[in-house]
PDB file of C-alpha atoms in Angstrom:
ATOM      1  CA  UNK T   1      -0.438  -0.453   0.388  1.00  0.00           C
ATOM      2  CA  UNK T   2       1.465   3.605  -1.024  1.00  0.00           C
ATOM      3  CA  UNK T   3       2.101   5.973   1.688  1.00  0.00           C
ATOM      4  CA  UNK T   4       0.400   8.815   2.311  1.00  0.00           C
ATOM      5  CA  UNK T   5       1.911  10.870   4.142  1.00  0.00           C
ATOM      6  CA  UNK T   6       0.083  12.682   7.366  1.00  0.00           C
ATOM      7  CA  UNK T   7      -0.006  16.041   5.954  1.00  0.00           C
ATOM      8  CA  UNK T   8      -1.785  15.054   3.249  1.00  0.00           C
ATOM      9  CA  UNK T   9      -4.569  13.195   5.855  1.00  0.00           C
ATOM     10  CA  UNK T  10      -5.037  15.465   8.087  1.00  0.00           C
ATOM     11  CA  UNK T  11      -5.816  18.227   5.170  1.00  0.00           C
ATOM     12  CA  UNK T  12      -8.265  15.705   2.958  1.00  0.00           C
ATOM     13  CA  UNK T  13      -9.813  15.236   6.519  1.00  0.00           C
ATOM     14  CA  UNK T  14     -10.702  19.680   7.588  1.00  0.00           C
ATOM     15  CA  UNK T  15     -11.852  19.182   4.196  1.00  0.00           C
ATOM     16  CA  UNK T  16     -14.164  16.497   4.668  1.00  0.00           C
ATOM     17  CA  UNK T  17     -15.442  18.612   7.516  1.00  0.00           C
ATOM     18  CA  UNK T  18     -15.263  21.675   5.568  1.00  0.00           C
ATOM     19  CA  UNK T  19     -17.149  20.299   2.568  1.00  0.00           C
ATOM     20  CA  UNK T  20     -19.782  19.149   5.053  1.00  0.00           C
ATOM     21  CA  UNK T  21     -20.881  22.504   7.292  1.00  0.00           C
ATOM     22  CA  UNK T  22     -21.298  24.135   4.106  1.00  0.00           C
ATOM     23  CA  UNK T  23     -23.681  21.298   3.460  1.00  0.00           C
ATOM     24  CA  UNK T  24     -25.615  22.189   6.139  1.00  0.00           C
ATOM     25  CA  UNK T  25     -25.873  25.763   5.772  1.00  0.00           C
ATOM     26  CA  UNK T  26     -27.394  25.177   2.639  1.00  0.00           C
ATOM     27  CA  UNK T  27     -30.110  22.919   4.531  1.00  0.00           C
ATOM     28  CA  UNK T  28     -30.690  25.985   6.689  1.00  0.00           C
ATOM     29  CA  UNK T  29     -30.294  29.284   4.156  1.00  0.00           C
ATOM     30  CA  UNK T  30     -33.349  31.469   5.075  1.00  0.00           C
ATOM     31  CA  UNK T  31     -36.247  31.093   2.688  1.00  0.00           C
ATOM     32  CA  UNK T  32     -36.552  32.721  -1.310  1.00  0.00           C
ATOM     33  CA  UNK T  33     -39.555  33.977  -0.197  1.00  0.00           C
ATOM     34  CA  UNK T  34     -38.385  35.939   3.073  1.00  0.00           C
ATOM     35  CA  UNK T  35     -35.719  39.377   3.977  1.00  0.00           C
ATOM     36  CA  UNK T  36     -33.702  39.524   6.648  1.00  0.00           C
ATOM     37  CA  UNK T  37     -31.015  41.461   6.994  1.00  0.00           C
ATOM     38  CA  UNK T  38     -30.526  44.506   3.975  1.00  0.00           C
ATOM     39  CA  UNK T  39     -32.463  46.146   1.035  1.00  0.00           C
ATOM     40  CA  UNK T  40     -34.232  45.385  -1.678  1.00  0.00           C
ATOM     41  CA  UNK T  41     -32.926  47.819  -4.005  1.00  0.00           C
ATOM     42  CA  UNK T  42     -35.873  48.715  -7.606  1.00  0.00           C
ATOM     43  CA  UNK T  43     -33.899  51.524  -9.797  1.00  0.00           C
ATOM     44  CA  UNK T  44     -33.952  52.740 -12.750  1.00  0.00           C
ATOM     45  CA  UNK T  45     -37.454  52.762 -14.164  1.00  0.00           C
ATOM     46  CA  UNK T  46     -37.867  49.274 -12.275  1.00  0.00           C
ATOM     47  CA  UNK T  47     -41.231  48.251  -9.980  1.00  0.00           C
ATOM     48  CA  UNK T  48     -42.693  46.987  -7.490  1.00  0.00           C
ATOM     49  CA  UNK T  49     -45.808  45.391  -8.677  1.00  0.00           C
ATOM     50  CA  UNK T  50     -48.490  42.699  -5.621  1.00  0.00           C
ATOM     51  CA  UNK T  51     -51.443  42.271  -7.709  1.00  0.00           C
ATOM     52  CA  UNK T  52     -54.556  40.464  -6.468  1.00  0.00           C
ATOM     53  CA  UNK T  53     -56.007  36.820  -8.816  1.00  0.00           C
ATOM     54  CA  UNK T  54     -57.274  39.192 -11.082  1.00  0.00           C
ATOM     55  CA  UNK T  55     -53.510  40.883 -11.801  1.00  0.00           C
ATOM     56  CA  UNK T  56     -54.815  44.444 -11.043  1.00  0.00           C
ATOM     57  CA  UNK T  57     -52.243  45.975  -8.898  1.00  0.00           C
ATOM     58  CA  UNK T  58     -52.829  46.739  -5.671  1.00  0.00           C
ATOM     59  CA  UNK T  59     -49.961  48.572  -4.812  1.00  0.00           C
ATOM     60  CA  UNK T  60     -47.422  49.002  -6.818  1.00  0.00           C
ATOM     61  CA  UNK T  61     -44.109  51.891  -7.001  1.00  0.00           C
ATOM     62  CA  UNK T  62     -41.723  52.802  -8.751  1.00  0.00           C
ATOM     63  CA  UNK T  63     -40.927  54.876 -11.733  1.00  0.00           C
ATOM     64  CA  UNK T  64     -44.094  55.962 -14.730  1.00  0.00           C
ATOM     65  CA  UNK T  65     -43.268  55.966 -18.302  1.00  0.00           C
ATOM     66  CA  UNK T  66     -43.414  59.717 -18.173  1.00  0.00           C
ATOM     67  CA  UNK T  67     -40.496  59.653 -15.641  1.00  0.00           C
ATOM     68  CA  UNK T  68     -42.072  60.462 -12.240  1.00  0.00           C
ATOM     69  CA  UNK T  69     -41.334  58.104  -9.102  1.00  0.00           C
ATOM     70  CA  UNK T  70     -45.146  56.841  -7.745  1.00  0.00           C
ATOM     71  CA  UNK T  71     -47.182  55.328  -5.272  1.00  0.00           C
ATOM     72  CA  UNK T  72     -49.946  53.374  -5.394  1.00  0.00           C
ATOM     73  CA  UNK T  73     -52.187  51.645  -3.847  1.00  0.00           C
ATOM     74  CA  UNK T  74     -55.751  49.809  -5.441  1.00  0.00           C
ATOM     75  CA  UNK T  75     -58.461  48.906  -3.883  1.00  0.00           C
ATOM     76  CA  UNK T  76     -59.688  45.406  -5.078  1.00  0.00           C
ATOM     77  CA  UNK T  77     -61.782  45.569  -7.882  1.00  0.00           C
ATOM     78  CA  UNK T  78     -58.532  48.261  -9.112  1.00  0.00           C
ATOM     79  CA  UNK T  79     -59.957  51.780  -7.648  1.00  0.00           C
ATOM     80  CA  UNK T  80     -57.107  53.866  -5.954  1.00  0.00           C
ATOM     81  CA  UNK T  81     -57.109  54.360  -2.691  1.00  0.00           C
ATOM     82  CA  UNK T  82     -53.996  56.488  -2.492  1.00  0.00           C
ATOM     83  CA  UNK T  83     -51.397  57.209  -4.135  1.00  0.00           C
ATOM     84  CA  UNK T  84     -48.072  59.968  -3.164  1.00  0.00           C
ATOM     85  CA  UNK T  85     -46.821  61.797  -7.330  1.00  0.00           C
ATOM     86  CA  UNK T  86     -47.677  62.410 -10.594  1.00  0.00           C
ATOM     87  CA  UNK T  87     -49.015  59.989 -13.421  1.00  0.00           C
ATOM     88  CA  UNK T  88     -49.550  56.852 -10.069  1.00  0.00           C
ATOM     89  CA  UNK T  89     -52.016  55.106 -12.077  1.00  0.00           C
ATOM     90  CA  UNK T  90     -53.834  54.643 -15.723  1.00  0.00           C
ATOM     91  CA  UNK T  91     -55.034  57.700 -16.873  1.00  0.00           C
ATOM     92  CA  UNK T  92     -54.090  60.369 -14.211  1.00  0.00           C
ATOM     93  CA  UNK T  93     -53.449  63.970 -15.780  1.00  0.00           C
ATOM     94  CA  UNK T  94     -51.355  65.347 -12.158  1.00  0.00           C
ATOM     95  CA  UNK T  95     -48.793  68.132 -12.969  1.00  0.00           C
ATOM     96  CA  UNK T  96     -46.979  67.924  -9.406  1.00  0.00           C
ATOM     97  CA  UNK T  97     -46.436  64.951  -7.193  1.00  0.00           C
ATOM     98  CA  UNK T  98     -49.763  64.963  -5.298  1.00  0.00           C
ATOM     99  CA  UNK T  99     -51.497  62.925  -1.940  1.00  0.00           C
ATOM    100  CA  UNK T 100     -54.886  61.662  -2.576  1.00  0.00           C
ATOM    101  CA  UNK T 101     -56.872  60.352  -1.634  1.00  0.00           C
ATOM    102  CA  UNK T 102     -59.848  57.820  -3.870  1.00  0.00           C
ATOM    103  CA  UNK T 103     -63.003  57.214  -2.236  1.00  0.00           C
ATOM    104  CA  UNK T 104     -64.938  53.822  -3.632  1.00  0.00           C
ATOM    105  CA  UNK T 105     -65.614  55.011  -6.884  1.00  0.00           C
ATOM    106  CA  UNK T 106     -62.600  56.412  -7.193  1.00  0.00           C
ATOM    107  CA  UNK T 107     -62.696  60.884  -7.086  1.00  0.00           C
ATOM    108  CA  UNK T 108     -60.386  62.346  -5.403  1.00  0.00           C
ATOM    109  CA  UNK T 109     -61.224  63.461  -1.368  1.00  0.00           C
ATOM    110  CA  UNK T 110     -59.290  63.980   0.445  1.00  0.00           C
ATOM    111  CA  UNK T 111     -55.802  66.084  -2.015  1.00  0.00           C
ATOM    112  CA  UNK T 112     -52.659  68.758  -1.508  1.00  0.00           C
ATOM    113  CA  UNK T 113     -53.430  71.595  -3.560  1.00  0.00           C
ATOM    114  CA  UNK T 114     -53.514  70.819  -7.527  1.00  0.00           C
ATOM    115  CA  UNK T 115     -50.228  74.074  -8.328  1.00  0.00           C
ATOM    116  CA  UNK T 116     -50.146  75.796  -4.901  1.00  0.00           C
ATOM    117  CA  UNK T 117     -47.349  74.631  -2.660  1.00  0.00           C
ATOM    118  CA  UNK T 118     -48.647  74.396   0.734  1.00  0.00           C
ATOM    119  CA  UNK T 119     -51.950  74.305   0.561  1.00  0.00           C
ATOM    120  CA  UNK T 120     -54.736  72.440   1.248  1.00  0.00           C
ATOM    121  CA  UNK T 121     -56.322  71.317  -2.560  1.00  0.00           C
ATOM    122  CA  UNK T 122     -60.122  68.566  -1.124  1.00  0.00           C
ATOM    123  CA  UNK T 123     -62.323  68.545   0.798  1.00  0.00           C
ATOM    124  CA  UNK T 124     -63.781  71.902   0.471  1.00  0.00           C
ATOM    125  CA  UNK T 125     -63.422  73.744   3.850  1.00  0.00           C
ATOM    126  CA  UNK T 126     -66.409  76.391   5.207  1.00  0.00           C
ATOM    127  CA  UNK T 127     -66.247  79.180   6.184  1.00  0.00           C
ATOM    128  CA  UNK T 128     -68.966  79.932   9.226  1.00  0.00           C
ATOM    129  CA  UNK T 129     -69.740  82.805   9.361  1.00  0.00           C
ATOM    130  CA  UNK T 130     -73.010  84.712  11.772  1.00  0.00           C
ATOM    131  CA  UNK T 131     -74.853  87.201  12.894  1.00  0.00           C
ATOM    132  CA  UNK T 132     -73.206  89.761  16.062  1.00  0.00           C
ATOM    133  CA  UNK T 133     -76.002  89.433  18.789  1.00  0.00           C
ATOM    134  CA  UNK T 134     -76.481  91.694  20.827  1.00  0.00           C
ATOM    135  CA  UNK T 135     -75.643  92.528  24.504  1.00  0.00           C
ATOM    136  CA  UNK T 136     -77.696  94.143  26.857  1.00  0.00           C
ATOM    137  CA  UNK T 137     -78.620  92.104  30.315  1.00  0.00           C
ATOM    138  CA  UNK T 138     -76.146  91.627  33.244  1.00  0.00           C
ATOM    139  CA  UNK T 139     -77.829  88.186  33.188  1.00  0.00           C
ATOM    140  CA  UNK T 140     -75.833  86.064  31.519  1.00  0.00           C
ATOM    141  CA  UNK T 141     -77.306  84.137  28.102  1.00  0.00           C
ATOM    142  CA  UNK T 142     -76.501  81.756  26.514  1.00  0.00           C
ATOM    143  CA  UNK T 143     -75.603  83.506  22.923  1.00  0.00           C
ATOM    144  CA  UNK T 144     -74.932  80.895  20.436  1.00  0.00           C
ATOM    145  CA  UNK T 145     -74.404  77.164  20.845  1.00  0.00           C
ATOM    146  CA  UNK T 146     -73.995  73.859  18.879  1.00  0.00           C
ATOM    147  CA  UNK T 147     -74.256  70.860  19.066  1.00  0.00           C
ATOM    148  CA  UNK T 148     -70.762  68.930  17.947  1.00  0.00           C
ATOM    149  CA  UNK T 149     -68.314  66.013  18.079  1.00  0.00           C
ATOM    150  CA  UNK T 150     -64.520  65.612  19.336  1.00  0.00           C
ATOM    151  CA  UNK T 151     -62.794  65.199  16.099  1.00  0.00           C
ATOM    152  CA  UNK T 152     -59.563  67.141  17.674  1.00  0.00           C
ATOM    153  CA  UNK T 153     -57.897  67.942  20.730  1.00  0.00           C
ATOM    154  CA  UNK T 154     -58.352  71.624  20.773  1.00  0.00           C
ATOM    155  CA  UNK T 155     -61.012  74.347  19.677  1.00  0.00           C
ATOM    156  CA  UNK T 156     -60.362  77.684  18.202  1.00  0.00           C
ATOM    157  CA  UNK T 157     -62.149  80.370  18.794  1.00  0.00           C
ATOM    158  CA  UNK T 158     -62.465  83.250  17.151  1.00  0.00           C
ATOM    159  CA  UNK T 159     -64.366  86.129  17.712  1.00  0.00           C
ATOM    160  CA  UNK T 160     -64.706  90.077  18.778  1.00  0.00           C
ATOM    161  CA  UNK T 161     -66.965  91.411  21.977  1.00  0.00           C
ATOM    162  CA  UNK T 162     -66.908  95.121  21.272  1.00  0.00           C
ATOM    163  CA  UNK T 163     -69.011  97.235  23.829  1.00  0.00           C
ATOM    164  CA  UNK T 164     -68.989 101.963  23.781  1.00  0.00           C
ATOM    165  CA  UNK T 165     -67.261 103.776  26.459  1.00  0.00           C
ATOM    166  CA  UNK T 166     -67.716 103.168  30.114  1.00  0.00           C
ATOM    167  CA  UNK T 167     -69.062  99.525  29.483  1.00  0.00           C
ATOM    168  CA  UNK T 168     -67.713  96.440  30.049  1.00  0.00           C
ATOM    169  CA  UNK T 169     -69.291  92.437  29.393  1.00  0.00           C
ATOM    170  CA  UNK T 170     -67.815  89.631  29.653  1.00  0.00           C
ATOM    171  CA  UNK T 171     -68.005  86.129  27.469  1.00  0.00           C
ATOM    172  CA  UNK T 172     -67.108  81.878  28.529  1.00  0.00           C
ATOM    173  CA  UNK T 173     -67.762  79.407  26.543  1.00  0.00           C
ATOM    174  CA  UNK T 174     -68.330  76.258  28.084  1.00  0.00           C
ATOM    175  CA  UNK T 175     -67.802  72.377  27.067  1.00  0.00           C
ATOM    176  CA  UNK T 176     -70.598  69.626  27.942  1.00  0.00           C
ATOM    177  CA  UNK T 177     -71.071  72.784  30.794  1.00  0.00           C
ATOM    178  CA  UNK T 178     -67.804  72.795  31.822  1.00  0.00           C
ATOM    179  CA  UNK T 179     -65.736  76.481  31.669  1.00  0.00           C
ATOM    180  CA  UNK T 180     -62.346  76.188  29.038  1.00  0.00           C
ATOM    181  CA  UNK T 181     -62.801  79.773  27.828  1.00  0.00           C
ATOM    182  CA  UNK T 182     -63.106  83.318  29.309  1.00  0.00           C
ATOM    183  CA  UNK T 183     -62.290  86.701  27.770  1.00  0.00           C
ATOM    184  CA  UNK T 184     -63.628  89.839  29.153  1.00  0.00           C
ATOM    185  CA  UNK T 185     -63.530  93.478  27.479  1.00  0.00           C
ATOM    186  CA  UNK T 186     -62.780  96.277  30.266  1.00  0.00           C
ATOM    187  CA  UNK T 187     -65.054 100.010  29.908  1.00  0.00           C
ATOM    188  CA  UNK T 188     -62.232 101.463  29.372  1.00  0.00           C
ATOM    189  CA  UNK T 189     -61.820  99.619  26.073  1.00  0.00           C
ATOM    190  CA  UNK T 190     -63.920  99.769  22.190  1.00  0.00           C
ATOM    191  CA  UNK T 191     -63.001  96.506  20.869  1.00  0.00           C
ATOM    192  CA  UNK T 192     -62.178  92.847  22.115  1.00  0.00           C
ATOM    193  CA  UNK T 193     -60.592  90.926  20.000  1.00  0.00           C
ATOM    194  CA  UNK T 194     -60.791  86.670  19.781  1.00  0.00           C
ATOM    195  CA  UNK T 195     -58.553  84.212  18.377  1.00  0.00           C
ATOM    196  CA  UNK T 196     -57.252  81.271  20.649  1.00  0.00           C
ATOM    197  CA  UNK T 197     -56.041  78.131  20.989  1.00  0.00           C
ATOM    198  CA  UNK T 198     -57.819  75.661  23.467  1.00  0.00           C
ATOM    199  CA  UNK T 199     -56.996  72.133  24.362  1.00  0.00           C
ATOM    200  CA  UNK T 200     -59.213  69.966  25.383  1.00  0.00           C
ATOM    201  CA  UNK T 201     -58.971  67.367  27.717  1.00  0.00           C
ATOM    202  CA  UNK T 202     -58.508  64.527  26.454  1.00  0.00           C
ATOM    203  CA  UNK T 203     -59.771  62.130  29.825  1.00  0.00           C
ATOM    204  CA  UNK T 204     -63.505  64.681  30.121  1.00  0.00           C
ATOM    205  CA  UNK T 205     -63.388  65.004  26.001  1.00  0.00           C
ATOM    206  CA  UNK T 206     -62.221  61.996  24.675  1.00  0.00           C
ATOM    207  CA  UNK T 207     -62.560  61.234  20.433  1.00  0.00           C
ATOM    208  CA  UNK T 208     -66.389  60.757  19.935  1.00  0.00           C
ATOM    209  CA  UNK T 209     -67.607  62.208  22.384  1.00  0.00           C
ATOM    210  CA  UNK T 210     -71.017  64.545  22.003  1.00  0.00           C
ATOM    211  CA  UNK T 211     -70.744  67.975  22.560  1.00  0.00           C
ATOM    212  CA  UNK T 212     -72.290  70.215  23.101  1.00  0.00           C
ATOM    213  CA  UNK T 213     -70.532  73.613  23.028  1.00  0.00           C
ATOM    214  CA  UNK T 214     -72.406  77.689  24.284  1.00  0.00           C
ATOM    215  CA  UNK T 215     -70.908  80.931  24.662  1.00  0.00           C
ATOM    216  CA  UNK T 216     -72.191  82.456  27.020  1.00  0.00           C
ATOM    217  CA  UNK T 217     -72.087  86.414  27.258  1.00  0.00           C
ATOM    218  CA  UNK T 218     -73.003  89.396  30.049  1.00  0.00           C
ATOM    219  CA  UNK T 219     -73.017  92.833  30.479  1.00  0.00           C
ATOM    220  CA  UNK T 220     -70.250  93.690  33.755  1.00  0.00           C
ATOM    221  CA  UNK T 221     -70.839  97.334  33.890  1.00  0.00           C
ATOM    222  CA  UNK T 222     -72.477  99.851  32.420  1.00  0.00           C
ATOM    223  CA  UNK T 223     -75.753 101.391  30.424  1.00  0.00           C
ATOM    224  CA  UNK T 224     -74.723 100.509  26.353  1.00  0.00           C
ATOM    225  CA  UNK T 225     -75.599  97.419  24.542  1.00  0.00           C
ATOM    226  CA  UNK T 226     -72.268  95.169  23.475  1.00  0.00           C
ATOM    227  CA  UNK T 227     -72.240  92.985  20.740  1.00  0.00           C
ATOM    228  CA  UNK T 228     -70.903  89.493  20.518  1.00  0.00           C
ATOM    229  CA  UNK T 229     -69.568  88.371  16.627  1.00  0.00           C
ATOM    230  CA  UNK T 230     -68.434  84.185  16.658  1.00  0.00           C
ATOM    231  CA  UNK T 231     -66.660  84.668  13.265  1.00  0.00           C
ATOM    232  CA  UNK T 232     -65.941  80.527  14.300  1.00  0.00           C
ATOM    233  CA  UNK T 233     -65.066  78.075  16.851  1.00  0.00           C
ATOM    234  CA  UNK T 234     -62.521  74.470  14.413  1.00  0.00           C
ATOM    235  CA  UNK T 235     -60.850  71.706  16.102  1.00  0.00           C
ATOM    236  CA  UNK T 236     -56.970  71.731  15.285  1.00  0.00           C
ATOM    237  CA  UNK T 237     -53.719  69.581  14.929  1.00  0.00           C
ATOM    238  CA  UNK T 238     -52.034  69.928  18.107  1.00  0.00           C
ATOM    239  CA  UNK T 239     -48.464  72.454  18.018  1.00  0.00           C
ATOM    240  CA  UNK T 240     -47.290  71.630  21.488  1.00  0.00           C
ATOM    241  CA  UNK T 241     -46.774  68.927  23.180  1.00  0.00           C
ATOM    242  CA  UNK T 242     -47.941  70.270  25.838  1.00  0.00           C
ATOM    243  CA  UNK T 243     -51.438  70.260  23.727  1.00  0.00           C
ATOM    244  CA  UNK T 244     -51.016  67.572  23.503  1.00  0.00           C
ATOM    245  CA  UNK T 245     -51.633  65.726  27.666  1.00  0.00           C
TER     246      UNK T 245
END
């Protein structure tokens, strides 16, 4: 039997061990339908699509034929639901990168403005207008009242109180009977402008709470006639951490 050097046998044994390790690792590699680390890059005109059995692209992102980059999500019937971008779906004629939300019929119900950057396009927002109320009673009376379902954490009040010299008045805003704002006009002033953000208590006024809003007014001194103009109440988003607490 031919003599085989020991170092060569050791090398062969080491190679066999490495082959066994490689075979074992191949058996435990991640499934091909998983991404466990790293990024998936789609570029140079490529697109990523998720299609339903009918072939409708429920999710689609990448570069459109016009060169714009976009993201589109559709309902299972192919109608757009949410899109970001221009030319984000077949027949899209948007000229700018827009954010749009569609109803089930495919009509846009929420979007930023088509041409003016920094502005809301839809929904259309009504401008509240109400007549002025005269204040001649020294007893507090309800000047305005309304019903609301709480949607926002902050209410914005915009109003104006006017009074002749020598007459003062007070206005209070209550929500479900609890005062959340109070303003006065002194006998030395003729006009008091109100434009105030009022954070609501999260415990007292959680989202979807049925609430009654009342603006109370009374003359506190003098004999003149005061007026109260409530230009509007709006629900707003928070802009500071303290407003959200």
